[in-house]
Amino acid sequence: MRTEEPRTVRLTDYRPPDWLIDTVELDFSLDAAATKVRAKLQLKPNSTGTPAPLVLDGDDLKLVSLALDGQPLPAASFVATPDKLTIAQPPHRPFQLEIETVVDPAANSKLMGLYKAGATYCTQCEAEGFRRITYFLDRPDVMAVYTTRIEAETSEAPILLANGNLVAQGEVPGTTRHFAVWHDPFKKPCYLFALVGGKLARVADSFTTMSGRQVALHIYVEPGKEERALYAMDSLKRAMRWDEEAFGREYDLDIFMIVAVSAFNMGAMENKGLNIFNDKYVLASAATATDADFAHIEAVIAHEYFHNWTGDRITCRDWFQLCLKEGLTVFRDQEFSADQRSRAVERIGDVRTLRSHQFVEDAGPLAHPVRPALYHEINNFYTTTVYDKGGEVVRMIKALLGPALFRQGMDLYFTRHDGEAATVEQFVQCFADVSRSDFSQFMRWYTQAGTPEVAVTTHYDADAKTYRLDIAQSVPPTPGQPTKQPMVIPLALGLVGKNGDLPLALRDRPLERGIVELTQPNQSFVFTGVAERPIPSLNRGFSAPIKLKLPIEAGDLRFLAAQDSDPFNRWQAVQSLAMSLLTANVATLRRGGTPREDAGLMDALAAILADARLEPAFVALVLTPPSEADIAREIGHEVDPDAVFTARRSLRAATGARLGAALGETHERMRTSAPYQPDAQSAGRRALQNVCLDLLAATRADEAIGRADAQYESADNMTDRMAALETLSQHDRPERARALEDFYRRYAGDPLIIDKWLALQAAIPEPATLERVRALTAHPAFSMANPNRVRSLIGSFALVNHTQFNRVDGAGYEFVADLMLALDSKNPQVAARIMGAFRSWRALEPLRRERAAATLRRVASVPTISRDLHDIVARTLADN
Ligand code: 0A1
Ligand code: ZN
């Protein structure tokens, strides 16, 4: 018997709740092993119809007492189990229910509900964690006003926080305890509830909103780390201003708080007025964090802050609507980062991530629509599809409507649905209303999984001066969806002539903002007045998340790489050149041949490297070949990860050799003696400097390794030190061992930096890595109880190290599976997420495919695994 019953939840089964909750009064008496929770719920029937039983959700709960309108309930009138509280015949009128439960935060290893992160009490309630605190209608369409009283030993938890504004605090007479009372005037679902108690240091600042209100900003961190929260604070203020300017959204409470905790299952959480963060997305300084860390902090701080409107003020009716808040908020944080940094560089980075993660998910057994129709475990749907493809769908709405109408639609959404739990249909309707257009076909982006393929052929008629694009679209089958309907695809394009973009005019329809709208399986577009044979630049800015198939000659790609006015497509042109070389070389390697070089690609790279007008960050992206995951996905079947790796490494080595002088000169030129600044421009210089270093070292030349070694030693910031270490880590030489030892010695006391050390070693593409990682699981710096440690070591091995996870002897699979089986009983959410590493197993060559399947079957057959893990493994194995 499985310990957790499988369950299937379907969107079509949605019904409004039978009961509503107007107010919630919570009273916590914090204690590590036995925290008492008293909850007073003001309930009312949701309809005047038939009286319904009251069934409250629970998870692992112990009921202490229960009273209705102040009267203890007789035992015969209710049933309480750890996961449910049922009152069969409650009065059919408003009443108050008082529930007392007791929970054990110290023993809470799932990190859902109330738990201890080190010495700090904190909560995580999304998606279904509140039911681990008290019995409740744990669904997002039940929205209530919360008042929270927290009491604790003053010495153990001098800081006591909850959602909303502080309304009272004081000592508990005759004890060594104190209390605080917080009130949140905004109705919210219970997944946005939060509480924190602990010994924390506060970084304080303030913000004046556009209407002139003063908001206190408090970031709480471990004492001694205050300096490292300053960048997060700065990011927060910039995000608050940006949301006013870009979306007209003002903050609504008197105080906004962020707490950094050391043990957290995800990145961060948007609890109303009290965001709780994985400390890795708050803490940063030049000496401890890389440019990428700074950029992530800026993005995650903004993301959680933006949720205040897209998530908290307007929440989701049910968990199927998750993309309503997540896709939209990802879109908002991407736009924020684009405005703070370089738009082109941001877009390229976002698309790289999308292709390496979401496209891979969409091409495998875990593919699902942006709005799934069914789930077994909602925790497994916080996916790149819901988040990142969800963000792309919002971006396409903007592309179709243009910025002004898009903004009108957003404004309408905010006014129409403020204070509600909404659906995707309601969101899209706002855009349909402002544009008076029909979005019913567009809704397929929410319901059909799979990455659309768009195949284009081109015809130039020199006499008629017309240019025709024949375009066919199709969506591949995905689990549970064998056939698909055509999508609405906004395809931004340009026709590039010798001297730049040619004027665009369609023969038979208007062309708005350089976008053609695909809606049919096959369509033709005829451009008129085309004076010369143009080179097509399609899906500019990656206007739609599609796979474009366009037969285009290498010479034309080189031309676009040099000339396209759209920077995204300049980058894309080089990627396309590199991708065809890489896939051809993978095939050659598998036949036992030697990879070839592509002089044209090298010329294109050399020209971009030499172009001083280009932003360094952009040049760095152009010099970075497609990721191993992306190459594997492009190949699609019979993938041999060793061949993929070798092809990619040989391209890097060839680049290092061919462009050696320019790379060496650029590596020097990008370095500065100015003190470290995390801004985009300085980060771009370092990015280029470090790509040059890595390409040089790929040649294995002593001089280049020496360069990396010297940079490691002399670096005055973590970005340069880490980049040098990463480069050294790719080479089995004494310099690597020395640097790794040195790094540990320098940073042994700093878990977030040791995470980098763990992740880097787990990613070394050598057969000895498995034993190295196995040994590191016994290292004192490692702990299976901390998700950041587990993700750094095991997650990095499984998800980043394609050659060693996919060892042909299957030992990588077995190792990861054994560890995740062990972790599953403690923290199923993290175990299930890491097991997602198996999602591409079917695309592997037969030997590995068999080994991966055997491991998956073994895990699936363990009767005691969690619902989270079972769901992932069963879907990964299913063949439909
Ligand atoms: N809503 C958060 C993500 C999140 C989801 C579930 C969690 O439970 C462990 C935590 C965080 C976001 O999008 O940032
Ligand atoms: Zn989010």
JSON list of C-alpha atoms and ligand atoms in Angstrom, two decimals, residues 110-112 124-127 191 264-270 300 303-304 307 322 325-326 329 379 382 387 829, ligand 1:
[
{"chain": "A", "resi": 110, "resn": "LYS", "atom": "CA", "xyz": [9.21, 19.14, 4.38]},
{"chain": "A", "resi": 111, "resn": "LEU", "atom": "CA", "xyz": [9.65, 22.90, 4.92]},
{"chain": "A", "resi": 112, "resn": "MET", "atom": "CA", "xyz": [5.94, 23.38, 4.26]},
{"chain": "A", "resi": 124, "resn": "GLN", "atom": "CA", "xyz": [5.68, 28.43, 3.68]},
{"chain": "A", "resi": 125, "resn": "CYS", "atom": "CA", "xyz": [2.04, 28.01, 2.71]},
{"chain": "A", "resi": 126, "resn": "GLU", "atom": "CA", "xyz": [1.91, 27.96, -1.10]},
{"chain": "A", "resi": 127, "resn": "ALA", "atom": "CA", "xyz": [0.49, 25.82, -2.46]},
{"chain": "A", "resi": 191, "resn": "TYR", "atom": "CA", "xyz": [-1.41, 30.42, 0.82]},
{"chain": "A", "resi": 264, "resn": "PHE", "atom": "CA", "xyz": [13.72, 27.17, 1.68]},
{"chain": "A", "resi": 265, "resn": "ASN", "atom": "CA", "xyz": [12.31, 24.83, -0.95]},
{"chain": "A", "resi": 266, "resn": "MET", "atom": "CA", "xyz": [12.13, 27.39, -3.75]},
{"chain": "A", "resi": 267, "resn": "GLY", "atom": "CA", "xyz": [13.46, 30.84, -4.59]},
{"chain": "A", "resi": 268, "resn": "ALA", "atom": "CA", "xyz": [11.15, 33.10, -2.62]},
{"chain": "A", "resi": 269, "resn": "MET", "atom": "CA", "xyz": [7.52, 33.64, -1.67]},
{"chain": "A", "resi": 270, "resn": "GLU", "atom": "CA", "xyz": [5.22, 36.62, -2.15]},
{"chain": "A", "resi": 300, "resn": "VAL", "atom": "CA", "xyz": [13.62, 37.74, -7.75]},
{"chain": "A", "resi": 303, "resn": "HIS", "atom": "CA", "xyz": [9.25, 39.26, -9.07]},
{"chain": "A", "resi": 304, "resn": "GLU", "atom": "CA", "xyz": [8.02, 38.83, -5.49]},
{"chain": "A", "resi": 307, "resn": "HIS", "atom": "CA", "xyz": [3.19, 39.70, -7.08]},
{"chain": "A", "resi": 322, "resn": "LEU", "atom": "CA", "xyz": [-1.23, 29.26, -11.55]},
{"chain": "A", "resi": 325, "resn": "LYS", "atom": "CA", "xyz": [-0.03, 35.02, -11.48]},
{"chain": "A", "resi": 326, "resn": "GLU", "atom": "CA", "xyz": [3.26, 33.33, -12.39]},
{"chain": "A", "resi": 329, "resn": "THR", "atom": "CA", "xyz": [4.74, 38.11, -12.99]},
{"chain": "A", "resi": 379, "resn": "ASN", "atom": "CA", "xyz": [3.83, 21.07, -6.17]},
{"chain": "A", "resi": 382, "resn": "TYR", "atom": "CA", "xyz": [5.75, 25.08, -10.49]},
{"chain": "A", "resi": 387, "resn": "TYR", "atom": "CA", "xyz": [6.39, 30.28, -15.43]},
{"chain": "A", "resi": 829, "resn": "GLN", "atom": "CA", "xyz": [9.21, 18.43, -3.02]},
{"chain": "B", "resi": 1, "resn": "0A1", "atom": "N1", "xyz": [5.06, 31.77, -5.67]},
{"chain": "B", "resi": 1, "resn": "0A1", "atom": "C1", "xyz": [6.48, 31.67, -5.56]},
{"chain": "B", "resi": 1, "resn": "0A1", "atom": "C2", "xyz": [7.02, 30.31, -5.78]},
{"chain": "B", "resi": 1, "resn": "0A1", "atom": "C3", "xyz": [6.86, 29.33, -4.69]},
{"chain": "B", "resi": 1, "resn": "0A1", "atom": "C4", "xyz": [6.02, 28.26, -4.84]},
{"chain": "B", "resi": 1, "resn": "0A1", "atom": "C5", "xyz": [5.91, 27.29, -3.90]},
{"chain": "B", "resi": 1, "resn": "0A1", "atom": "C6", "xyz": [6.69, 27.38, -2.78]},
{"chain": "B", "resi": 1, "resn": "0A1", "atom": "O1", "xyz": [6.62, 26.39, -1.85]},
{"chain": "B", "resi": 1, "resn": "0A1", "atom": "C7", "xyz": [7.70, 25.79, -1.37]},
{"chain": "B", "resi": 1, "resn": "0A1", "atom": "C8", "xyz": [7.52, 28.45, -2.59]},
{"chain": "B", "resi": 1, "resn": "0A1", "atom": "C9", "xyz": [7.59, 29.44, -3.55]},
{"chain": "B", "resi": 1, "resn": "0A1", "atom": "C10", "xyz": [7.10, 32.52, -6.65]},
{"chain": "B", "resi": 1, "resn": "0A1", "atom": "O2", "xyz": [6.66, 32.46, -7.80]},
{"chain": "B", "resi": 1, "resn": "0A1", "atom": "O3", "xyz": [8.04, 33.21, -6.39]}
]
